[in-house]
Short mmCIF file of C-alpha atoms and ligand atoms in Angstrom, two decimals:
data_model
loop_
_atom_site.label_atom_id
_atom_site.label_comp_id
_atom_site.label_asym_id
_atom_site.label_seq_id
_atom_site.Cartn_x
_atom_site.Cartn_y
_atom_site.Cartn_z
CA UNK A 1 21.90 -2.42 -14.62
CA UNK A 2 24.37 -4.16 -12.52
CA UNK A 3 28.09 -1.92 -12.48
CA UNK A 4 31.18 -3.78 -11.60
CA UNK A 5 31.86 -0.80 -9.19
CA UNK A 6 28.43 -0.03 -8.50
CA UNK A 7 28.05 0.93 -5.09
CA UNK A 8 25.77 -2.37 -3.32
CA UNK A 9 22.75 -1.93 -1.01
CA UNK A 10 21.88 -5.48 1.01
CA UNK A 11 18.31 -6.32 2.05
CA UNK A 12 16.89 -8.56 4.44
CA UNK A 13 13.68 -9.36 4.21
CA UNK A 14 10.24 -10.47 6.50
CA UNK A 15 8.14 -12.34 5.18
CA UNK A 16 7.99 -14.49 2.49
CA UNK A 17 4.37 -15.33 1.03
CA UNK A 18 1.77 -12.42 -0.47
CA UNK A 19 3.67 -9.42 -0.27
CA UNK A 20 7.24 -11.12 0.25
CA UNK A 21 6.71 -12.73 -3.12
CA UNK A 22 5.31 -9.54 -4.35
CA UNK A 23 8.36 -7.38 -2.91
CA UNK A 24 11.12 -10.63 -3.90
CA UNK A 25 9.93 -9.83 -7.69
CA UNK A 26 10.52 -6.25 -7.27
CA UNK A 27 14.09 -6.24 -5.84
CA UNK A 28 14.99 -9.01 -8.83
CA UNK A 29 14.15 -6.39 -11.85
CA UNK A 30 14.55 -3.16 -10.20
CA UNK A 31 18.04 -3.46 -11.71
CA UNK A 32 16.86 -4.51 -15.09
CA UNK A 33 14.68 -1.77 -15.85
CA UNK A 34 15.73 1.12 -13.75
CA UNK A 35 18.86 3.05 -13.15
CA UNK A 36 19.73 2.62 -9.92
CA UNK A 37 22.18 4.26 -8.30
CA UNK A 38 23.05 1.40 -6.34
CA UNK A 39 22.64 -2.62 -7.37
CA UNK A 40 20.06 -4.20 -4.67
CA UNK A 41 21.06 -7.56 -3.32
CA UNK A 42 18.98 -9.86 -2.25
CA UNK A 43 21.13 -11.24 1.07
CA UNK A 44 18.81 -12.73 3.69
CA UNK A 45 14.68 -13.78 4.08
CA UNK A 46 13.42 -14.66 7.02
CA UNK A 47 10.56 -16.50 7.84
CA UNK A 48 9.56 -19.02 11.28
CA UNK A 49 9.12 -22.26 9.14
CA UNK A 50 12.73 -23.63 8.40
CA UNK A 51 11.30 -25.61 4.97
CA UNK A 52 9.05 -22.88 3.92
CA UNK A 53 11.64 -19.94 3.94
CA UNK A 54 14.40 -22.49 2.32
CA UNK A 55 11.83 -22.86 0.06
CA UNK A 56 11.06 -19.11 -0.64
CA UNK A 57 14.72 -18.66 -0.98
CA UNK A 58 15.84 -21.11 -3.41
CA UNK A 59 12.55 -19.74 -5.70
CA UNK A 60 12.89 -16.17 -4.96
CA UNK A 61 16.53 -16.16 -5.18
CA UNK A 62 17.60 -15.07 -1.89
CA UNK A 63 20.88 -15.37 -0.73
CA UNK A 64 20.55 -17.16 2.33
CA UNK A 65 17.38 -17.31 5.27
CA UNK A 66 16.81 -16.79 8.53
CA UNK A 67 14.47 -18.22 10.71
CA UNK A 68 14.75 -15.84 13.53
CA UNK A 69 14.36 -11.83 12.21
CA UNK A 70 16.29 -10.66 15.29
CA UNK A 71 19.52 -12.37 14.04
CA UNK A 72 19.17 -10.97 10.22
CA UNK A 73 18.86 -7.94 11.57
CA UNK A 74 21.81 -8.08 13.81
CA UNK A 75 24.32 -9.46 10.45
CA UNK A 76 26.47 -6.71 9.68
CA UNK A 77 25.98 -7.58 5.92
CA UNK A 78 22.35 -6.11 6.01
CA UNK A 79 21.83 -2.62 5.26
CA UNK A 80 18.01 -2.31 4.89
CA UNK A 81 15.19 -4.40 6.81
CA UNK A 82 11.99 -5.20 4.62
CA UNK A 83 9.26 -5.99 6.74
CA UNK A 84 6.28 -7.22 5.02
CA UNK A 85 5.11 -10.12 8.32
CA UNK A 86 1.43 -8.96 9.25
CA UNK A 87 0.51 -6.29 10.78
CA UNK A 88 1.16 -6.85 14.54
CA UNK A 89 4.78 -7.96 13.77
CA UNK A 90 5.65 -4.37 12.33
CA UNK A 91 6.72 -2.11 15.20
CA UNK A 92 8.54 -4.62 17.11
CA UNK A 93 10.52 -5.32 13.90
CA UNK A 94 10.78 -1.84 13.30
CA UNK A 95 12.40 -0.34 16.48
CA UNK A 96 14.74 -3.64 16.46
CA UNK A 97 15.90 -2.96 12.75
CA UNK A 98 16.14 1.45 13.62
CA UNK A 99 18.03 0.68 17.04
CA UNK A 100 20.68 -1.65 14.56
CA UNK A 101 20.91 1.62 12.49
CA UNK A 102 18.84 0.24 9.64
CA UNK A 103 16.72 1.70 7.20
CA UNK A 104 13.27 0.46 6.64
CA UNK A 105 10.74 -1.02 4.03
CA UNK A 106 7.91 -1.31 6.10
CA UNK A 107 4.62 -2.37 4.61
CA UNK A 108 1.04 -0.96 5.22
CA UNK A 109 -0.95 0.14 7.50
CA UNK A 110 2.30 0.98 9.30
CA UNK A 111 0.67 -0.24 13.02
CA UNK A 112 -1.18 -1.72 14.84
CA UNK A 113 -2.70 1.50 16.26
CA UNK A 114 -1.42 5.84 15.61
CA UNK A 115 0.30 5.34 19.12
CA UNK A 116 2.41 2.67 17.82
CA UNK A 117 2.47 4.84 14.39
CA UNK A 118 3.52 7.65 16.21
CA UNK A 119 6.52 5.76 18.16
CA UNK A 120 8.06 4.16 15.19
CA UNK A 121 7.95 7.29 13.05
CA UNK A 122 9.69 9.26 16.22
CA UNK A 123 12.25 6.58 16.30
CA UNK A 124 13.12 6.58 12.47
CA UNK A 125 13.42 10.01 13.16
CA UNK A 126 15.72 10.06 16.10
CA UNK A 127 18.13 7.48 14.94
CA UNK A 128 18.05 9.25 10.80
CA UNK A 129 17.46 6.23 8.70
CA UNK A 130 15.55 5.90 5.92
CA UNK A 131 12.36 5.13 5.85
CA UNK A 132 9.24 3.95 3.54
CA UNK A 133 5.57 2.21 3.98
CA UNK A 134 4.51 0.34 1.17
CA UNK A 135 1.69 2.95 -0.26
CA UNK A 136 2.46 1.01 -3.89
CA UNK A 137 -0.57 2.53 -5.69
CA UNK A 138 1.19 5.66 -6.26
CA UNK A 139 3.56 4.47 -8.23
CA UNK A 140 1.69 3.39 -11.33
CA UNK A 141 1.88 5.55 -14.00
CA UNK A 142 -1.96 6.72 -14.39
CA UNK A 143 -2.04 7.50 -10.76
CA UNK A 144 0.84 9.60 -10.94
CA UNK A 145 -0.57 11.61 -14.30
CA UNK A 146 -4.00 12.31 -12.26
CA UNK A 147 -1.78 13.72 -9.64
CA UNK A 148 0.02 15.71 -12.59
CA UNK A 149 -3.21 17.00 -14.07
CA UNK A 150 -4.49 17.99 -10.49
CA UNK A 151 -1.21 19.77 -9.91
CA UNK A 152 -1.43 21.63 -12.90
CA UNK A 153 -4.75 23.02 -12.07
CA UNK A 154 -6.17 21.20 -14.83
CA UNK A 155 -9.07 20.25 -12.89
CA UNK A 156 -9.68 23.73 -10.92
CA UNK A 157 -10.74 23.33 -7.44
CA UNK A 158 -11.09 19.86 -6.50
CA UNK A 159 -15.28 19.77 -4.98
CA UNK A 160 -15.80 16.01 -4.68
CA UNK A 161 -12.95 12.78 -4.01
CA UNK A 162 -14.75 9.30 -3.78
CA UNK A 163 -13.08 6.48 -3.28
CA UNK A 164 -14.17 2.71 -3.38
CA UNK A 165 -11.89 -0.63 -2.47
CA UNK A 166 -14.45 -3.37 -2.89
CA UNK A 167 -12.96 -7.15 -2.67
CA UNK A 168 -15.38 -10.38 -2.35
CA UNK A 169 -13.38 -12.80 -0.37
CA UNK A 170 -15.35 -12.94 2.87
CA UNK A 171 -19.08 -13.11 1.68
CA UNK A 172 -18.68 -16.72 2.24
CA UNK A 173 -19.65 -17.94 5.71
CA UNK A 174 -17.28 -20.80 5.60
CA UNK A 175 -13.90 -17.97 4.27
CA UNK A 176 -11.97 -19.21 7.75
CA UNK A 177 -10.43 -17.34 9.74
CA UNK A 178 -7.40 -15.66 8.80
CA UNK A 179 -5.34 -13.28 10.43
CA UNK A 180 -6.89 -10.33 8.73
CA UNK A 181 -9.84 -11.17 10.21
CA UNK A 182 -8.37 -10.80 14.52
CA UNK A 183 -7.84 -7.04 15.16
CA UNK A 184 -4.77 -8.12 17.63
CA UNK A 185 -2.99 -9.42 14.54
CA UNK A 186 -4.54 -6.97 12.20
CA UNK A 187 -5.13 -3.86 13.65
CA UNK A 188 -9.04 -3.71 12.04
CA UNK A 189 -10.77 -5.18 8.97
CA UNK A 190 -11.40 -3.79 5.45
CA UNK A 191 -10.76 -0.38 7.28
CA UNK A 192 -6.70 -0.74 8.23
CA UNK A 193 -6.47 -3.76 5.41
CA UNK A 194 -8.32 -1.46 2.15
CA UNK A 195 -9.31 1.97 3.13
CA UNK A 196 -5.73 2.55 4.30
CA UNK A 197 -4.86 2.74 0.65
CA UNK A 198 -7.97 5.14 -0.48
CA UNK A 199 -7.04 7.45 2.53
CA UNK A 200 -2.98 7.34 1.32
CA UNK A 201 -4.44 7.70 -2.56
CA UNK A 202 -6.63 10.73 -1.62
CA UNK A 203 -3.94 12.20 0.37
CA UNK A 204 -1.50 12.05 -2.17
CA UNK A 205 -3.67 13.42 -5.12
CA UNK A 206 -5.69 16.16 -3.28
CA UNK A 207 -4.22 16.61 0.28
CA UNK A 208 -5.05 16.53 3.58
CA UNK A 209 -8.90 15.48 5.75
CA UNK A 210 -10.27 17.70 8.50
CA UNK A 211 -12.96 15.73 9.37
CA UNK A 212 -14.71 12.49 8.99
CA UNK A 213 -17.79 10.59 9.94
CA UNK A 214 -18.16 6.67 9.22
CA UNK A 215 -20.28 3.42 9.96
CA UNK A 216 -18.91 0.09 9.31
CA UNK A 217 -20.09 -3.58 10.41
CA UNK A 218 -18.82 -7.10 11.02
CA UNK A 219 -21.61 -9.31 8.50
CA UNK A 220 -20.48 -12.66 9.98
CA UNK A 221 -19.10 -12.91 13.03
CA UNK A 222 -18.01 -16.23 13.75
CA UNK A 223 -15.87 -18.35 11.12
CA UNK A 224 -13.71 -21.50 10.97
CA UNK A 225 -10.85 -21.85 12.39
CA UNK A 226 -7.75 -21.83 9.53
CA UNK A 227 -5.78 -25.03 9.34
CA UNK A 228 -2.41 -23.81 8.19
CA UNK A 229 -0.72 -20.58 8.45
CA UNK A 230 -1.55 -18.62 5.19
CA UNK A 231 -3.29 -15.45 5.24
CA UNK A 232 -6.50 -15.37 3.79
CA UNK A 233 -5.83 -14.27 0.19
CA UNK A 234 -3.15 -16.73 0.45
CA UNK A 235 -5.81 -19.48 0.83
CA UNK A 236 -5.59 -22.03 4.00
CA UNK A 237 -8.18 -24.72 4.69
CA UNK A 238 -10.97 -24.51 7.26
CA UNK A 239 -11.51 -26.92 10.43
CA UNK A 240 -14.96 -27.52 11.64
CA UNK A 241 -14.49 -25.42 15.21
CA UNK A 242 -15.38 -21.58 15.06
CA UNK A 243 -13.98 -18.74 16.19
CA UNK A 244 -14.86 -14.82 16.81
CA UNK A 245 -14.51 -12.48 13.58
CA UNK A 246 -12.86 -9.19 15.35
CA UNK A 247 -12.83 -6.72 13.15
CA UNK A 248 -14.83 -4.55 10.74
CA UNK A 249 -15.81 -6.74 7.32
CA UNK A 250 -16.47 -2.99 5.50
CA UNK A 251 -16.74 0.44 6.97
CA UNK A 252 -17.47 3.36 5.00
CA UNK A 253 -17.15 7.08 5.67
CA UNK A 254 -17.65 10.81 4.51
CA UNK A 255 -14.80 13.44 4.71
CA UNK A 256 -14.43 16.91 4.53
CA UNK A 257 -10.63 17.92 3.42
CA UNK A 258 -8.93 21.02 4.40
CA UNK A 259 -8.98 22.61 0.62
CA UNK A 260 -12.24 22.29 0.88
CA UNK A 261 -13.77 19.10 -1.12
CA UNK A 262 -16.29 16.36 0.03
CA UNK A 263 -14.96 13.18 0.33
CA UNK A 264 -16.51 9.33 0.89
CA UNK A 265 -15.50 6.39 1.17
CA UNK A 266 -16.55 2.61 1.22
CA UNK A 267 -14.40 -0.36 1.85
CA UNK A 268 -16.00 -4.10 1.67
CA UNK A 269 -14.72 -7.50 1.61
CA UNK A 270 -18.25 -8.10 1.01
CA UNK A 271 -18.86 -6.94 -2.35
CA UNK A 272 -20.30 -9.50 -4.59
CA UNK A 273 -18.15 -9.68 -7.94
CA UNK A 274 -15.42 -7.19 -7.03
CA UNK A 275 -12.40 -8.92 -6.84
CA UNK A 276 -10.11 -5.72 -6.19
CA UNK A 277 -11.77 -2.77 -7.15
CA UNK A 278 -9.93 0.35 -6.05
CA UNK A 279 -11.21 3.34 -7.96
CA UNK A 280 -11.22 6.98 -7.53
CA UNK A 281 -13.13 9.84 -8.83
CA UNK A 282 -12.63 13.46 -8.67
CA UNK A 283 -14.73 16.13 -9.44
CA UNK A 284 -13.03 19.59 -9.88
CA UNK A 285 -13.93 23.15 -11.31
CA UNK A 286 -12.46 22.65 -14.61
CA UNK A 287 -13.34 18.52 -14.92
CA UNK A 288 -13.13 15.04 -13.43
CA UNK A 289 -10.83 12.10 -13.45
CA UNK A 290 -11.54 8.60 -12.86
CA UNK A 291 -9.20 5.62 -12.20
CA UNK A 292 -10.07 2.05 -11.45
CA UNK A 293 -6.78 -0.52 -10.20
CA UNK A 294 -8.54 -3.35 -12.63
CA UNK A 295 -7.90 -1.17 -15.53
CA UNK A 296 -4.36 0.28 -14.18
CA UNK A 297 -3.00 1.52 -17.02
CA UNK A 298 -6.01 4.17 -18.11
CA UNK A 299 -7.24 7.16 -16.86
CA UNK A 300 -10.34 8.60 -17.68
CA UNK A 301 -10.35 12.64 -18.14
CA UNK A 302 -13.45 14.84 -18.95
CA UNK A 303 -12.26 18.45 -19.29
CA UNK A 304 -14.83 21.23 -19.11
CA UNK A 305 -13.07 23.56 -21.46
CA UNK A 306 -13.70 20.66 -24.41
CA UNK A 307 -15.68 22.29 -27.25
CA UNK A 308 -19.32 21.24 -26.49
CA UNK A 309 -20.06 19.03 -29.42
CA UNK A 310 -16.87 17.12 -28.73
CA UNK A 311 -16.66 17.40 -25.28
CA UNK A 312 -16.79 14.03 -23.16
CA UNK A 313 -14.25 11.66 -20.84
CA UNK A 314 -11.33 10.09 -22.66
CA UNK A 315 -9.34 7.36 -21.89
CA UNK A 316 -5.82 8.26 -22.00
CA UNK A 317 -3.67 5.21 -21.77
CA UNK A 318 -0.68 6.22 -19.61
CA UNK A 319 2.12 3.86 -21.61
CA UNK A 320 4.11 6.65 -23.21
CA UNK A 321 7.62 7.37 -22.21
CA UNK A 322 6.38 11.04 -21.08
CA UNK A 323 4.32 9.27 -18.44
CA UNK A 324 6.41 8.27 -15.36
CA UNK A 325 7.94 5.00 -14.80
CA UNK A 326 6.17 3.67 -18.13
CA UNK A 327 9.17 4.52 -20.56
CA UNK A 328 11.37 2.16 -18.20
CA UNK A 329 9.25 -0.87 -19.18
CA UNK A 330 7.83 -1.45 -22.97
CA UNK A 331 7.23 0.07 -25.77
CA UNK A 332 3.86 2.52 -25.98
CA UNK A 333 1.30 0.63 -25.43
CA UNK A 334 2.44 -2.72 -24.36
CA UNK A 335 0.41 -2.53 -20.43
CA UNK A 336 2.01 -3.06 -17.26
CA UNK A 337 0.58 -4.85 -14.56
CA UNK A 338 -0.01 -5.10 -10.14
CA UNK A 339 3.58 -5.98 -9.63
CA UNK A 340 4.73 -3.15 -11.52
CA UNK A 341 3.96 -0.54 -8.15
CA UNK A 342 6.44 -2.55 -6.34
CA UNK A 343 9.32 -1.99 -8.72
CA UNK A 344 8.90 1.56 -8.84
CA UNK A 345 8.46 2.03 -5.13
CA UNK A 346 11.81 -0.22 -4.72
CA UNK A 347 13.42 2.48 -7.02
CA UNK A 348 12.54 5.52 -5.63
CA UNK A 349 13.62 3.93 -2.11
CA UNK A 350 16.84 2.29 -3.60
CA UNK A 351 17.78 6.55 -4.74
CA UNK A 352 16.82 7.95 -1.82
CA UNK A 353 18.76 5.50 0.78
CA UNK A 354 22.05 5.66 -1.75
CA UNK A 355 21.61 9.21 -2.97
CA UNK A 356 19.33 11.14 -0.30
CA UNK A 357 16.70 12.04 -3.26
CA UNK A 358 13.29 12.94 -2.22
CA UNK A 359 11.33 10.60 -1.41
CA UNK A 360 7.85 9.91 0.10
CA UNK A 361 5.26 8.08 1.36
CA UNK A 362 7.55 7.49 4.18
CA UNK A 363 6.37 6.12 7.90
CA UNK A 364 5.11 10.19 8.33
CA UNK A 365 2.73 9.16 5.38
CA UNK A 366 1.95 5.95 7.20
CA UNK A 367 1.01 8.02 10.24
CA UNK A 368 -1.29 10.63 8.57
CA UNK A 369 -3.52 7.49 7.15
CA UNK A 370 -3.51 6.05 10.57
CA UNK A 371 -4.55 9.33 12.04
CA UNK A 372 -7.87 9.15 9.47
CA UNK A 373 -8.13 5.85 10.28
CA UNK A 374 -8.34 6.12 13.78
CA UNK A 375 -10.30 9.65 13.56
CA UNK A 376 -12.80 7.36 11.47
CA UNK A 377 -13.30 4.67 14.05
CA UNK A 378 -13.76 7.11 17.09
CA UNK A 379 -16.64 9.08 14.97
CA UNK A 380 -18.25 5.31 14.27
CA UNK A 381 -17.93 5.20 18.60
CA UNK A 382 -19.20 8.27 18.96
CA UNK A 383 -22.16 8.71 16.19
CA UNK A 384 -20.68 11.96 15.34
CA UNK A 385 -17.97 13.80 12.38
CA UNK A 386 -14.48 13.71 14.60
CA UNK A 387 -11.73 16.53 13.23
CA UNK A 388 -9.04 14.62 12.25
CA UNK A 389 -6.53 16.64 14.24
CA UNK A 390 -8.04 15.86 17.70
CA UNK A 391 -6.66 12.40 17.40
N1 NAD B 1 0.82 -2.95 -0.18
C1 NAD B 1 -0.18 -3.77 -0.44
O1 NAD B 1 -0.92 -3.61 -1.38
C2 NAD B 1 -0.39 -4.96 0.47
C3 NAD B 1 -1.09 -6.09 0.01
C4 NAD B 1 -1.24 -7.19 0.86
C5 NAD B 1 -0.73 -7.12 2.15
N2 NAD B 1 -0.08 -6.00 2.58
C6 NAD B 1 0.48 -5.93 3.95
O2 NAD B 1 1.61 -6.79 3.98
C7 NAD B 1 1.69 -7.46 5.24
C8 NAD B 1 1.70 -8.98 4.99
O3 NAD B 1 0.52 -9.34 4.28
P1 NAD B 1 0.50 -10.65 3.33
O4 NAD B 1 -0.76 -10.60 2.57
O5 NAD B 1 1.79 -10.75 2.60
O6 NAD B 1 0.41 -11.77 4.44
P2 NAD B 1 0.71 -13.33 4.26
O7 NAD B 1 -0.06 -14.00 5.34
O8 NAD B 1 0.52 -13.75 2.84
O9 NAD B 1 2.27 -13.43 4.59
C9 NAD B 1 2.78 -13.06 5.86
C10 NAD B 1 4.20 -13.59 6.02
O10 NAD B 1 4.73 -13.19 7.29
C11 NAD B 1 5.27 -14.34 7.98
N3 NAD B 1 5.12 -14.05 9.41
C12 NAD B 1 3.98 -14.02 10.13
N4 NAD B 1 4.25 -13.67 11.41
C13 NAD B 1 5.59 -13.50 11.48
C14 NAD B 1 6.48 -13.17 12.53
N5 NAD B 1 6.04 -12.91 13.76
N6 NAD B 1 7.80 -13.10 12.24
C15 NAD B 1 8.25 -13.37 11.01
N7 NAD B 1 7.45 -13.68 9.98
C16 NAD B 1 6.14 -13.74 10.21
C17 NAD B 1 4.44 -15.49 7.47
O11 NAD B 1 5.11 -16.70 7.65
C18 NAD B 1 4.30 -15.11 5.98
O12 NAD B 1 5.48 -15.47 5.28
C19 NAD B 1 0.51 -6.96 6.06
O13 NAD B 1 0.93 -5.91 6.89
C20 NAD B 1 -0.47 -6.45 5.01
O14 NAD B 1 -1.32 -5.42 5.49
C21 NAD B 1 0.09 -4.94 1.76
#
């Protein structure tokens, strides 16, 4: 709700097409639906393309653009920097927006590479700003109520965590080639892209890996040239010269946690039919749950402890007030959808810049997934299970 004396946080913002859309929508009903401690305004976008970011800020509802990201970050009248540009643009950004004494929105996988990681997480520290990567999953009410039930010890000791993110968008040859698909832009494929977010989910629900062991492959390796700037999902057109494909299209791999549990894990952007299919499954002492992001408002729970004859999974439908963030929205059972994550992410940040509350996954979060990722792709170099501390 927006308070006449309500204390005001500013944001400037990178990027302005997938996730800057995505993020623009957030900021706009954060204040709407939440109680937050301090009214988000929506000062300054920044993109390189004069027309396009006018554009995105007359439809978004920004308050003015930028086109260079270095001079919104130097305007006294920003207090946060939300960097959602690809991957390759974050640490520069980053270190530029922390050395301004900025806090930051910083979206996923955090870097380019754990070094990189590592250096921006250090400097966050060092300078004491806030700081977040966009882990958005978590914030969706069935996600947080399997983390509730595991907490509990409703599901005993956890013995099995499989993960799948399974997209389609590359099985075509002629898909060109986007940045997602050059590891200097991207960092790496499905791994960095899609398994970043199965490694942050399983990390959040059951803790942390020891060690992992993967395999992953590139199916096609050359692929048009993209006329046009988008970014893959964002579409673009193709020309007819070709160029190399330098990253993974899937890579899959098996974990062994600390508590204990088996892990595995498959990403694809090769997988016929599955347009975003992020599921988990976990198998404990006591029962299992199952969640799938194309049905992200149920949770499936089979408890063991069920009488026999009725015993079997359920499908609670996580809309009631008691289940977190869905009270702010509609009432019980009137769904929520993908952009939802965002505005719940945006609160939790919003409290803990203006009011110090806890808050997590911050760029520490950010690192931990990089550290599996990277552990993952120096066992795929090696043939062999790599502990996730040595890297
Ligand atoms: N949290 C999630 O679920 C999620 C989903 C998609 C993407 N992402 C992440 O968000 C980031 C952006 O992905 P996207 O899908 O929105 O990409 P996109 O290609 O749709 O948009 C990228 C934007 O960044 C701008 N840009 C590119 N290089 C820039 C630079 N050097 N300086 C300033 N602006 C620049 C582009 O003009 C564009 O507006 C990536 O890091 C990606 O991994 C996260």
């Amino acid at each position: 709700m927006v308070g006449v004396n309500k204390k005001k946080i500013n944001v400037g913002m990178v990027g302005y097409k997938f996730m800057g859309k995505a993020h623009s929508h957030a900021y706009k009903d954060v204040g709407m639906f939440f109680d937050t401690a301090a009214d988000v305004v929506m000062k300054a976008i920044c993109g390189r393309d004069e027309n396009g970011v006018k554009e995105a800020a007359d439809k978004f509802g920004w308050e003015s653009y930028e086109t260079d990201w270095r001079k919104m970050i130097a305007r006294e009248d920003i207090d946060f920097v939300d960097i959602n540009a690809p991957s390759d643009a974050h640490k520069e950004i980053t270190l530029a927006a922390i050395a301004a004494g900025k806090h930051v929105f910083c979206e996923k996988p955090l870097a380019l590479n754990l070094a990189d990681g590592r250096e921006m997480l250090a400097a966050a520290e060092k300078a004491g700003v806030k700081h977040a990567i966009c882990f958005n999953y978590r914030f969706l009410p069935a996600v947080q109520l399997a983390k509730q039930i595991i907490d509990e010890g409703r599901l005993g000791e956890i013995h099995h965590y499989r993960a799948t993110y399974l997209q389609d968008w590359l099985v075509d040859p002629n898909t060109p080639l986007a940045w997602r698909l050059k590891k200097e832009v991207a960092g790496s494929g499905a791994h960095g892209d899609i398994n970043a977010h199965s490694i942050d989910l399983a990390r959040f629900l059951i803790g942390e890996f020891d060690r992992v062991v993967g395999h992953n492959r590139t199916f096609v390796k050359e692929r048009p040239l993209l006329t046009g700037s988008a970014g893959g999902l964002s579409g673009g057109g193709a020309s007819t010269e070709k160029g190399e494909v330098t990253v993974d299209d899937a890579t899959g791999f098996l974990a062994d946690f600390k508590n204990g549990a088996m892990g595995m894990f498959v990403a694809s952007r090769f997988a016929a039919g599955r347009k975003n299919h992020n599921t988990f499954e976990i198998h404990g002492s006591k029962g299992t749950i199952r969640w799938d992001l194309e049905k992200l408002n149920e949770l499936e729970v089979y408890f063991r402890e069920d009488e026999p004859n009725l015993a079997g999974f359920r499908r609670i439908l996580a809309t009631e007030p008691s289940h977190k963030y869905a009270g702010n929205w509609w009432p019980t059972g009137h769904i929520i959808g993908y952009e939802h994550a965002f505005v719940h992410i945006v609160y939790e940040f919003i409290q803990h810049m203006t009011t110090d509350s806890p808050f997590t996954p911050t760029f520490l979060d950010g690192v931990k997934c990089q550290e599996v990722l990277e552990a993952v792709d120096l066992s795929i170099e090696r043939g062999a299970w790599v502990s996730v501390d040595e890297v």
